[in-house]
Short mmCIF file of C-alpha atoms and ligand atoms in Angstrom, two decimals:
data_model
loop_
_atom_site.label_atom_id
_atom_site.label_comp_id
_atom_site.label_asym_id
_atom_site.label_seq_id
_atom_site.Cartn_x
_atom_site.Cartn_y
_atom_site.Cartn_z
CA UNK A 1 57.02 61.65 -160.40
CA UNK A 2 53.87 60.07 -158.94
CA UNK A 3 54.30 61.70 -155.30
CA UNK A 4 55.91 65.05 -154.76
CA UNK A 5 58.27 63.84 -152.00
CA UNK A 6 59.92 61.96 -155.20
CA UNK A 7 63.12 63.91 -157.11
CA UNK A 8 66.44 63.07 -158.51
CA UNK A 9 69.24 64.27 -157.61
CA UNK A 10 72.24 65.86 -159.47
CA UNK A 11 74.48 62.50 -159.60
CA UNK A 12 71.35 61.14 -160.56
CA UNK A 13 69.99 59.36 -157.27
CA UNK A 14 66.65 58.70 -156.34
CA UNK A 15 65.85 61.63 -153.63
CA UNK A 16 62.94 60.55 -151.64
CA UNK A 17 61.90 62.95 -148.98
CA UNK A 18 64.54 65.19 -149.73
CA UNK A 19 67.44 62.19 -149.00
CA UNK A 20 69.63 60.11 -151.38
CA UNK A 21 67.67 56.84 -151.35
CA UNK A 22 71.17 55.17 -152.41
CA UNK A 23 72.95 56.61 -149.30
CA UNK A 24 69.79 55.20 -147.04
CA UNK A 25 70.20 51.70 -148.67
CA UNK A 26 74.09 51.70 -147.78
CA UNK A 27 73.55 52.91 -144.28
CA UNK A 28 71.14 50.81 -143.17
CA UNK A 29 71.10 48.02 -145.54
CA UNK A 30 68.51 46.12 -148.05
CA UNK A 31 66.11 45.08 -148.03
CA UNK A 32 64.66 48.45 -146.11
CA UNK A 33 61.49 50.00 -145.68
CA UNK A 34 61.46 53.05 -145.51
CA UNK A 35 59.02 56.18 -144.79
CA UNK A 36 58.49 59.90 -144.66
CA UNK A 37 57.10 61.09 -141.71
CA UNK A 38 56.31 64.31 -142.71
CA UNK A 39 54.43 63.22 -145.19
CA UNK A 40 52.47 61.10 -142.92
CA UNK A 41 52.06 64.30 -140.57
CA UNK A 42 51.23 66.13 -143.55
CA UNK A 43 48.27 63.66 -144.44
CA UNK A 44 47.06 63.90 -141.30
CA UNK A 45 46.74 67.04 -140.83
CA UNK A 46 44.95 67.17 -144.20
CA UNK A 47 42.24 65.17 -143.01
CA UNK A 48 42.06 66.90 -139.82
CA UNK A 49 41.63 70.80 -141.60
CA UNK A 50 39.25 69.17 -144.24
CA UNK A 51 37.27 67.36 -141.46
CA UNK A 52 37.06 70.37 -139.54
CA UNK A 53 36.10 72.84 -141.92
CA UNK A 54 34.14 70.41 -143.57
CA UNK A 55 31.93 69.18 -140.77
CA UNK A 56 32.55 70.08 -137.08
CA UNK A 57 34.59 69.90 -134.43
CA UNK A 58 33.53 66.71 -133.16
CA UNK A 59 34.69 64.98 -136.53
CA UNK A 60 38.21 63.49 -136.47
CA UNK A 61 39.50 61.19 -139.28
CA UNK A 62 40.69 57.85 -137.42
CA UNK A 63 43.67 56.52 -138.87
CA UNK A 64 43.53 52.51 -140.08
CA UNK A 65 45.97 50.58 -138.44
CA UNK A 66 45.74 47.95 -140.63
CA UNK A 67 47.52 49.59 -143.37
CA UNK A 68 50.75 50.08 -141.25
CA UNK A 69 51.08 48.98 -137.86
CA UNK A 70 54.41 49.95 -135.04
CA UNK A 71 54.76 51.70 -131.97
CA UNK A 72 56.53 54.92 -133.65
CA UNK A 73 53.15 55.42 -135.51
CA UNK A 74 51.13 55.67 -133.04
CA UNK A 75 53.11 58.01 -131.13
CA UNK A 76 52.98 60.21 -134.46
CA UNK A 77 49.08 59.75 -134.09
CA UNK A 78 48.76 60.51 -131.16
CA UNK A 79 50.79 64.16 -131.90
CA UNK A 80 48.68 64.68 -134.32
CA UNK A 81 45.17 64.21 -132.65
CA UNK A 82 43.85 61.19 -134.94
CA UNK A 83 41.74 58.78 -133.97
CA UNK A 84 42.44 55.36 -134.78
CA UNK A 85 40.78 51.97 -136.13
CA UNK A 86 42.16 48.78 -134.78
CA UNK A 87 40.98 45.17 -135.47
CA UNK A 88 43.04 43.24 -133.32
CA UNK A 89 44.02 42.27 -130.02
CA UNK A 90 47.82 43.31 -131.51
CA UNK A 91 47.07 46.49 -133.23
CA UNK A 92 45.56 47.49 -129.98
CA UNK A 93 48.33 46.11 -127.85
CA UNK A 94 50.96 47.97 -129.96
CA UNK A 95 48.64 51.12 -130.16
CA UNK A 96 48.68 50.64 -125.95
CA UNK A 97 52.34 50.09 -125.68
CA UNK A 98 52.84 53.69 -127.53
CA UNK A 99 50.69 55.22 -124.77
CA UNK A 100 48.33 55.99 -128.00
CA UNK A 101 44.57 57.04 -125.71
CA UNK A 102 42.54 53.95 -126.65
CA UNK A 103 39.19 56.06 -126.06
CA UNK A 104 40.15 57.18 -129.68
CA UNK A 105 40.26 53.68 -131.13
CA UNK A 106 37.38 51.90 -133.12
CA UNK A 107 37.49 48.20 -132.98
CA UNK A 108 36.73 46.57 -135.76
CA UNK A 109 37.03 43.26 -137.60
CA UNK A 110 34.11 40.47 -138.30
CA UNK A 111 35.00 37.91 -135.95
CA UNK A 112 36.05 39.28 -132.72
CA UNK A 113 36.78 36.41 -130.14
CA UNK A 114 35.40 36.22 -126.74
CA UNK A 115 39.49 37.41 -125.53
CA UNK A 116 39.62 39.85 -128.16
CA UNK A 117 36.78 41.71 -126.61
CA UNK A 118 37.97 41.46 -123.07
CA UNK A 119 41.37 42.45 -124.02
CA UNK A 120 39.88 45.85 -125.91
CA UNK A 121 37.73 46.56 -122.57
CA UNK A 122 40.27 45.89 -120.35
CA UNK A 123 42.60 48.64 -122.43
CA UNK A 124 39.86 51.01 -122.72
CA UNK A 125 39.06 50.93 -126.76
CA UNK A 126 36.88 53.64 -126.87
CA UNK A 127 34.10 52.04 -129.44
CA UNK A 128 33.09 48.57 -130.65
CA UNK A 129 32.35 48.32 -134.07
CA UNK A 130 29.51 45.41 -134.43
CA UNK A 131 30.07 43.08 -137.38
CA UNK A 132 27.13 40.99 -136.53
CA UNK A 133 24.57 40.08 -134.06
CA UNK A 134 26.89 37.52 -132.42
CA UNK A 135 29.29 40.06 -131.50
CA UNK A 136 26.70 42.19 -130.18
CA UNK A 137 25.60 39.65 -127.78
CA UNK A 138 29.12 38.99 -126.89
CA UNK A 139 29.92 42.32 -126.68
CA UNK A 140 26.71 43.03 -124.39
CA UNK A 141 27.44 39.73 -122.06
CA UNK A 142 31.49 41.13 -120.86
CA UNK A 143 29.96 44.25 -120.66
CA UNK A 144 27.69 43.29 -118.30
CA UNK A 145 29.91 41.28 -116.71
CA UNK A 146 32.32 43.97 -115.79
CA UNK A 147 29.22 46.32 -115.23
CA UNK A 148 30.06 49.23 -118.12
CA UNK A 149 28.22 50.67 -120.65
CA UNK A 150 30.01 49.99 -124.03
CA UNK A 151 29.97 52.69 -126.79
CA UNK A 152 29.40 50.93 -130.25
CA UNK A 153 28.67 51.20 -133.74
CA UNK A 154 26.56 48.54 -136.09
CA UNK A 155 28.57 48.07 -139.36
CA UNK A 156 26.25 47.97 -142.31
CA UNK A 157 26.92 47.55 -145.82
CA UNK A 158 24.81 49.69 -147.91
CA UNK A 159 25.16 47.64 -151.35
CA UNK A 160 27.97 49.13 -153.46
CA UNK A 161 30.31 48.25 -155.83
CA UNK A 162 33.27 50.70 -155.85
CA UNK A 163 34.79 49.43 -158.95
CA UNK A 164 37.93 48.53 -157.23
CA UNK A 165 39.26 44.96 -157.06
CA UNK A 166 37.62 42.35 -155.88
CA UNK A 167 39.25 41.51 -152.40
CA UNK A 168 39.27 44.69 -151.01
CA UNK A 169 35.73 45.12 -152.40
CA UNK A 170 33.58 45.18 -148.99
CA UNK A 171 30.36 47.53 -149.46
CA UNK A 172 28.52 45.06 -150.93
CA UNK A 173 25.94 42.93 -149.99
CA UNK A 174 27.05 39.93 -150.46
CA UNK A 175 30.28 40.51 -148.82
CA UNK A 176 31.67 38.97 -145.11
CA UNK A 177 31.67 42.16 -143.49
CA UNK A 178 29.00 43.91 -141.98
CA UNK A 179 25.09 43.69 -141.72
CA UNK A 180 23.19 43.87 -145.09
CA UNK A 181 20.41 47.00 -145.03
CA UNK A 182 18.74 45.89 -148.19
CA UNK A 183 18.02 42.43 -146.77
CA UNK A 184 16.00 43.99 -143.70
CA UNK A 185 18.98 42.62 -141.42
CA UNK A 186 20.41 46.07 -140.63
CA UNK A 187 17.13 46.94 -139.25
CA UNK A 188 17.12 43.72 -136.97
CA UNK A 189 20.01 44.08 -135.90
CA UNK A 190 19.62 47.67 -134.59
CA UNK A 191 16.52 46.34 -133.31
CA UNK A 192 18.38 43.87 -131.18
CA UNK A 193 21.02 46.09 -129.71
CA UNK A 194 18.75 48.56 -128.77
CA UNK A 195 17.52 46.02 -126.06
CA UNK A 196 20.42 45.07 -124.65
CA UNK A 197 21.16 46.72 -121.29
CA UNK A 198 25.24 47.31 -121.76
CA UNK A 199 25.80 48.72 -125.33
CA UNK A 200 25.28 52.10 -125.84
CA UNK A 201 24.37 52.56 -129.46
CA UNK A 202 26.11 55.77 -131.04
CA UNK A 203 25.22 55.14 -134.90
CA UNK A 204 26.69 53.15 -138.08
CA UNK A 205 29.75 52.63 -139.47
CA UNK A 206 30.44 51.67 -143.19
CA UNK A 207 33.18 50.75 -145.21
CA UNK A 208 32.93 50.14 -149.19
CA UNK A 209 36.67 48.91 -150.33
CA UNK A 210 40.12 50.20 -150.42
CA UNK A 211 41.88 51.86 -153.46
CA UNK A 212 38.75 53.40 -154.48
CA UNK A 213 38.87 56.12 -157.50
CA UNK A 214 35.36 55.97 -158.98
CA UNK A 215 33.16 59.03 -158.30
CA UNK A 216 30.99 59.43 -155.96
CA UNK A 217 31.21 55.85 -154.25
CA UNK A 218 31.43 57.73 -150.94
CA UNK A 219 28.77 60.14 -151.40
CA UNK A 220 26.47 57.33 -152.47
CA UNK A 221 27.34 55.34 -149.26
CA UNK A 222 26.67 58.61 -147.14
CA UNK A 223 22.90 59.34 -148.66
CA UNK A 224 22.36 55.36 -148.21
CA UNK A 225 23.55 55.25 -144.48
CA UNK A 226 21.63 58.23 -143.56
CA UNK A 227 18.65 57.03 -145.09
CA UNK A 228 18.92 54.37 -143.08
CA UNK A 229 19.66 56.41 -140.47
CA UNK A 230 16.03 57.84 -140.89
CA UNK A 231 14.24 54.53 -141.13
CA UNK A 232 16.09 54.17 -137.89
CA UNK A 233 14.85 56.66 -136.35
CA UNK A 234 10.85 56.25 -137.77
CA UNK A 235 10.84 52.71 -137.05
CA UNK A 236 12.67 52.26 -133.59
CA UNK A 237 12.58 55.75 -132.45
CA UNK A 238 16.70 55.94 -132.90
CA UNK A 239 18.69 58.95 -133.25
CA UNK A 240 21.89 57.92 -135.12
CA UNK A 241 24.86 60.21 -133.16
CA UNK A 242 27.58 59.05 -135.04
CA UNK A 243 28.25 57.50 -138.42
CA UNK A 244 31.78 56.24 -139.86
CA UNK A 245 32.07 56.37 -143.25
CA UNK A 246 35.10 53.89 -143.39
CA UNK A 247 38.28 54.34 -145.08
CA UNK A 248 39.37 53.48 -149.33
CA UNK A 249 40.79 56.63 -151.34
CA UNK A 250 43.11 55.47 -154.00
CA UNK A 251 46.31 56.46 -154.54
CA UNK A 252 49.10 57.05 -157.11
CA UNK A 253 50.47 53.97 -157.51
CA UNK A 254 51.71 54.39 -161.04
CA UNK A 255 51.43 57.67 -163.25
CA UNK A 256 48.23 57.04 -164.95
CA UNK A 257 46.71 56.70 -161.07
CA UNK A 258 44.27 60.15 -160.42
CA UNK A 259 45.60 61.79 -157.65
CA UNK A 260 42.73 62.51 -154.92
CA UNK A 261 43.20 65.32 -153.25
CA UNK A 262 41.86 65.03 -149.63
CA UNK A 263 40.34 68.43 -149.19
CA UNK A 264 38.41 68.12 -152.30
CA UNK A 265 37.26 64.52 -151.54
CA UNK A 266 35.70 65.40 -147.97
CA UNK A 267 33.99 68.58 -149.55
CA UNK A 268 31.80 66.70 -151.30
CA UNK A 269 31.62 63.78 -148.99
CA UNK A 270 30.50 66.58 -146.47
CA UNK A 271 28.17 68.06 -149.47
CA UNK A 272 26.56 64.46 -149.53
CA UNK A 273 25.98 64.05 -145.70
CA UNK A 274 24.46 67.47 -145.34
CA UNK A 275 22.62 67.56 -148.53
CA UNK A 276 20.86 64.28 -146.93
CA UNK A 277 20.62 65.37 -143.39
CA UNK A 278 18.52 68.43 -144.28
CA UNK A 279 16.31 66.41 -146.89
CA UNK A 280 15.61 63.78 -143.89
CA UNK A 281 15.47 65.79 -141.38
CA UNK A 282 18.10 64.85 -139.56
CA UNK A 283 20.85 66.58 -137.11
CA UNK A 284 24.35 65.94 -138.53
CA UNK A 285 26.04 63.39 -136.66
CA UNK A 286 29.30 63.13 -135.26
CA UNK A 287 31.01 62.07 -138.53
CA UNK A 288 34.50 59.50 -138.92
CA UNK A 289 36.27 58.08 -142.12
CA UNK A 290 39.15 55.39 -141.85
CA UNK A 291 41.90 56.83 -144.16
CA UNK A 292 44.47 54.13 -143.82
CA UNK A 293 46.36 53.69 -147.60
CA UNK A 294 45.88 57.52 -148.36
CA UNK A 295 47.74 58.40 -144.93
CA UNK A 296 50.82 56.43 -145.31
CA UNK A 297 51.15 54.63 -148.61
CA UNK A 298 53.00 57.50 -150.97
CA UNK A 299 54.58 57.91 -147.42
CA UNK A 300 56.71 54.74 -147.88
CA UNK A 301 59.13 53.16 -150.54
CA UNK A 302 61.00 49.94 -150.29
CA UNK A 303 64.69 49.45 -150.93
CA UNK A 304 66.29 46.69 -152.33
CA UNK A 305 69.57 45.38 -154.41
CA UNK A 306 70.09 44.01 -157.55
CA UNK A 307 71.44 40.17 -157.14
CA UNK A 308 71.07 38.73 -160.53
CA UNK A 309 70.04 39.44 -163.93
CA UNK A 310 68.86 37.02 -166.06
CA UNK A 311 68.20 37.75 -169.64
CA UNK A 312 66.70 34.89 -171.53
CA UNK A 313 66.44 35.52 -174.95
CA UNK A 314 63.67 35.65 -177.20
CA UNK A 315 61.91 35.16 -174.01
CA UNK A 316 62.05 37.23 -171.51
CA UNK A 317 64.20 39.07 -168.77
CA UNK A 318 64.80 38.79 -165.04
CA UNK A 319 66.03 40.93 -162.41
CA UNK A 320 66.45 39.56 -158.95
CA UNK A 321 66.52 41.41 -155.49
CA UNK A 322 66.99 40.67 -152.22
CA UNK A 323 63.69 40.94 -150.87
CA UNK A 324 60.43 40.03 -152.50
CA UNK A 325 56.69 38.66 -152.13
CA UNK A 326 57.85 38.26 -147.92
CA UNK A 327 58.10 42.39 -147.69
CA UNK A 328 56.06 43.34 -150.66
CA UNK A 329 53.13 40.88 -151.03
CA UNK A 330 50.52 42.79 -153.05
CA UNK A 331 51.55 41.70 -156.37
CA UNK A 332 51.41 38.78 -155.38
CA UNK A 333 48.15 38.43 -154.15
CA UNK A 334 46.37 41.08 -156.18
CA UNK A 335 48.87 41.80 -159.22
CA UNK A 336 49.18 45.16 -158.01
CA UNK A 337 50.82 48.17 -160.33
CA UNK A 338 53.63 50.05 -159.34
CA UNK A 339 56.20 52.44 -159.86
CA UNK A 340 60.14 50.72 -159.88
CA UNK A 341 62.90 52.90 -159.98
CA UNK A 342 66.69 51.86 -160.12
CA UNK A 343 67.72 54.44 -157.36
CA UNK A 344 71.17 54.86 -158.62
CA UNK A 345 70.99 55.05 -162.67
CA UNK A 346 67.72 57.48 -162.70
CA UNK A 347 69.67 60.03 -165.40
CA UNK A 348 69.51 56.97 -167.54
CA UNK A 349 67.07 55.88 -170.48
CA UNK A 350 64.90 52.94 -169.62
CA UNK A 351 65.30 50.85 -172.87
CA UNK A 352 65.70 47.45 -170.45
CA UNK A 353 62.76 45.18 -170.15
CA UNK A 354 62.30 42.94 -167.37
CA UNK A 355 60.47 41.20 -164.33
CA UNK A 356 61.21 42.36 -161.10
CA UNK A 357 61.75 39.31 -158.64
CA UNK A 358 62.30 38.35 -155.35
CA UNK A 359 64.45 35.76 -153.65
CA UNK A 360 61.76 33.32 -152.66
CA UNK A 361 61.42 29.73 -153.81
CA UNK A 362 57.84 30.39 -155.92
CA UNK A 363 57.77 31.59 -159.08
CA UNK A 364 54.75 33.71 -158.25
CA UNK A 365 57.07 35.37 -155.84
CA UNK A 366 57.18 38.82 -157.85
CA UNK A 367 57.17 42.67 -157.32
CA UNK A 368 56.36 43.55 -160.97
CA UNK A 369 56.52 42.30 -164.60
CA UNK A 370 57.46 44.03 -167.37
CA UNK A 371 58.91 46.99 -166.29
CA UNK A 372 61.35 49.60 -168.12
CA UNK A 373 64.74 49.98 -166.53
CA UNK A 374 68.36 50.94 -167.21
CA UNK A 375 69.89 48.90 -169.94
CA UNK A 376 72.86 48.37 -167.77
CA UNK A 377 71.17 47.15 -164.25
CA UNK A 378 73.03 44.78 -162.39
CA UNK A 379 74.43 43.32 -159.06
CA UNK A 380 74.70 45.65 -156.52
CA UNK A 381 72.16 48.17 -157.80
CA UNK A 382 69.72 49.52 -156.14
CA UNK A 383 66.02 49.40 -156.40
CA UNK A 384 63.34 51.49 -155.27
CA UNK A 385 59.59 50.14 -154.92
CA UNK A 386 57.40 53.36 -154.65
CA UNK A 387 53.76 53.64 -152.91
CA UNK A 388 54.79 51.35 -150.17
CA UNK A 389 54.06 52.67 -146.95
CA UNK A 390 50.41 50.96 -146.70
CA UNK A 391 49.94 46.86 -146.23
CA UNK A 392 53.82 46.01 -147.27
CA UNK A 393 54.85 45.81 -143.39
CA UNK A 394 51.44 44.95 -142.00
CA UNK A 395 50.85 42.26 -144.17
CA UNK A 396 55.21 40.71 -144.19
CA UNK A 397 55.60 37.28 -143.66
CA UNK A 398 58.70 35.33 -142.75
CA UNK A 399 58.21 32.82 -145.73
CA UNK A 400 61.43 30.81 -146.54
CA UNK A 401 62.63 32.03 -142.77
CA UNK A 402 63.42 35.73 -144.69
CA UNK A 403 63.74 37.67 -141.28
CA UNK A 404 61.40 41.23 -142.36
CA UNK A 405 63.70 43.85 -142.75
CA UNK A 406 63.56 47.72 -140.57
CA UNK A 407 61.95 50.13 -141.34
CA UNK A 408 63.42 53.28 -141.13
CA UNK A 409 61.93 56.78 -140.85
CA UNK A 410 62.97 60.20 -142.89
CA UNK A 411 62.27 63.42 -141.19
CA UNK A 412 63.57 66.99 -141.59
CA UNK A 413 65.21 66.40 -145.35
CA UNK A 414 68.16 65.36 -143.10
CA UNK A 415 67.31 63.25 -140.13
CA UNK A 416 66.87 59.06 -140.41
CA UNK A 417 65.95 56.86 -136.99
CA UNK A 418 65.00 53.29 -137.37
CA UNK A 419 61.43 52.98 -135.78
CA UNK A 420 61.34 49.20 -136.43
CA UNK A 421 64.34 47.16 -135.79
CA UNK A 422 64.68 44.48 -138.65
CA UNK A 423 64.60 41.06 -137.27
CA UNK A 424 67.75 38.84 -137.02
CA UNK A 425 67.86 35.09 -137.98
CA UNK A 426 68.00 34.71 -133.18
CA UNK A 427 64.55 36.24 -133.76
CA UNK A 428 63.10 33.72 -136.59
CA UNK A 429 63.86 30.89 -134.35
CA UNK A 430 62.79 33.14 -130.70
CA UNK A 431 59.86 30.55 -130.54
CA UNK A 432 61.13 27.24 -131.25
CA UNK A 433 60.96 24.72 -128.69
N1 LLP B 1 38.19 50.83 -142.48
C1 LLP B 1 37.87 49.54 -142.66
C2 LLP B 1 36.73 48.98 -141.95
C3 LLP B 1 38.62 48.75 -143.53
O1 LLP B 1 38.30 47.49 -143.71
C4 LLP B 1 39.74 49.31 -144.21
C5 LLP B 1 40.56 48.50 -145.10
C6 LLP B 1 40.05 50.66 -143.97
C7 LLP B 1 39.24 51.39 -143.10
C8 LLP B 1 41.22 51.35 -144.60
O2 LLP B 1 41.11 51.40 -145.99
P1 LLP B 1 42.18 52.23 -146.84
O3 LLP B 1 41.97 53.70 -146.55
O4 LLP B 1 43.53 51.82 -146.38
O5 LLP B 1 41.91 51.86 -148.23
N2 LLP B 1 45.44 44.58 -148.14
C9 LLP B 1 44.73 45.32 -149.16
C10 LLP B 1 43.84 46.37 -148.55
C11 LLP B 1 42.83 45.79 -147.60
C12 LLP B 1 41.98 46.86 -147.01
C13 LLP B 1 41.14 46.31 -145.93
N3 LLP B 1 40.36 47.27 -145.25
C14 LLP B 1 45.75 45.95 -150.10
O6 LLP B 1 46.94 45.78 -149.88
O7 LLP B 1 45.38 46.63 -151.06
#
């Protein structure tokens, strides 16, 4: 099984977190997402030992919203003394609304508007993260306005590649994100903020792409940010206090996925930082990473059921559920591998070839092609999408007016709560005029 909170069960049902995924799909209904919290405690508190014993106390891993986003979360965050990264004026709100301490959250994003900013000060985000020098002037006029002193941190990108796919690729210099350090812009840009009057510059933040398995990618980043940190400090007389080393450890999506094992993978990110500090001379900073994917995706599974099955001979095969690219859009959009169970037929060989679909209008509209399942799948099966706990909710849309279905939370190897209500066709139509 790719995660460990995956079994079978004696009738042969998918078990995930210690429950009958079949049993879940009846109760609640389909399509469902669905997540472990334990797990996602158990990550957590991964991070938090590793970070710990790796660096100091000061270091705390800040959970990225982006990858899953509801009020439930955050209160689990918040038990579990993580920090978190937000990038919008919603991810706050909801983060507020859970009575999550926004002195914890890091605001990112590349294009923060003029609200955006006030809303974040007015709910007490704890640190700006700079894109660019607009936002640091924007930043530096509310601040001054309102007469604070705003904590921030300059995003950089230190120039590499980490050999994951292209979209989620952001370390590089060419990207959208962040200030470039081999262009000489990092260094005017630190430059800059270190005259304004409002912004009280803590250090750098960067982040080099999600689903990231190739060695090293994160140690590299770490020597090149604190070598900049150096310059920063010979040039402009700047101590760097804190430095974010952004979020991106892959994950098992299908069996021939590495696992990463967390305390292993801040060891030697901590082996990088103080390996560097020493050589440069340099007092460790307060040190952050982003885990967003790694905390919650092997966390989460999506349940559907079989509609139709269409076998076209010669050709190729079909099955149809009743969810699709709305729920689960990252095949879609980056033909993204994954693990597809049929939940109730797992005691039986997979000699049956086929596409698994959704119910959209768009041929593109798929969760996986080619996959092996029971010979006898049909209507009224169910079907289990694994390693979806990270960007299948966050990134739903309503297309075709599919209303995005609850998501429900395991706990306990007994206990099930819906944390997010699914939405109702009232609710598609809430806004109309
Ligand atoms: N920090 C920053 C600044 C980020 O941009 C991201 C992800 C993270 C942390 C969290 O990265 P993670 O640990 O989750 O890999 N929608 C894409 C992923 C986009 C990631 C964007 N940034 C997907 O579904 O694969």
């Amino acid at each position: 099984m790719i995660c460990d909170n995956l079994s079978v069960s004696e009738k042969g049902h998918l078990l995930f977190a210690g429950q009958d995924t079949v049993e879940i799909a009846e109760k609640y209904g389909t399509p469902l997402y669905v997540l472990d919290e334990d797990k996602i405690r158990e990550k957590c508190r991964a991070y938090k030992r590793a970070f710990a014993r790796y660096f100091d106390e000061r270091a705390i891993p800040l959970y990225a919203s982006k990858a899953n986003s509801f009020r439930r979360l955050y209160e689990i965050m918040t038990e579990e003394g993580m920090g978190i990264d937000v990038v919008s004026s919603g991810e706050i709100y909801t983060a507020y609304k859970a009575g999550f301490d926004l002195s914890k959250a890091y605001f990112h994003s590349n294009n923060k508007t003029d609200e955006d900013i006030s809303f974040a000060m007015d709910h007490g985000v704890g640190c700006f993260v700079a894109d660019n020098i607009e936002e640091v002037k924007a930043v530096e006029t509310e601040a001054s306005r309102r007469g604070i002193r705003q904590k921030m941190l300059l995003r950089l990108t230190p120039g590499i590649d980490p050999h994951s796919f292209e979209a989620v690729a952001t370390g590089k210099v060419d990207s959208k994100f962040g200030t470039a350090i081999e262009t000489g812009q990092a260094l005017e840009i630190t430059a800059e903020t270190l005259k304004t009057e409002h912004i009280e510059l803590m250090g750098f933040h960067c982040h080099v792409g999600s689903q990231v398995f190739t060695e090293d990618v994160f140690e590299r980043a770490a020597v090149i940010m604190l070598e900049f940190a150096a310059e920063a400090r010979d040039k402009l007389g700047f101590i760097t206090r804190e430095l974010d080393l952004g979020g991106g450890y892959g994950v098992r999506y299908v069996d021939s996925d590495p696992y990463l094992d967390i305390d292993t993978k801040v060891r030697e990110v901590s082996q990088a930082v103080k390996g560097a500090c020493r050589r440069l001379g340099l007092d460790l900073p307060e040190i952050h990473m982003e885990p967003g994917r790694s905390i919650v995706a092997d966390a989460g599974l999506v349940l559907y059921t079989v509609g139709t099955v269409k076998k076209i001979p010669g050709y190729k095969n079909y099955v149809s559920v009743d969810g699709g690219m709305p729920d689960s859009p990252r095949y879609a959009l980056y033909k993204s591998a994954y693990t597809i169970f049929v939940a109730n037929k797992m005691k039986e060989p997979c000699t049956f070839k086929a596409s698994v679909v959704g119910r959209c209008c768009e041929s593109g509209d798929i969760l996986q092609e080619d996959v092996m399942l029971p010979k006898s799948v049909g209507r009224y099966d169910t079907v289990a999408l694994c390693t979806a706990g990270a960007y299948h909710y966050s990134m739903a849309s309503r297309y075709n007016k599919i209303p995005i279905p609850a998501t429900v939370m395991l706990r306990g190897g007994d206990e099930s709560y819906i944390a997010v209500k699914g939405e109702t066709l009232e609710d598609l139509i809430r806004n109309d005029l």
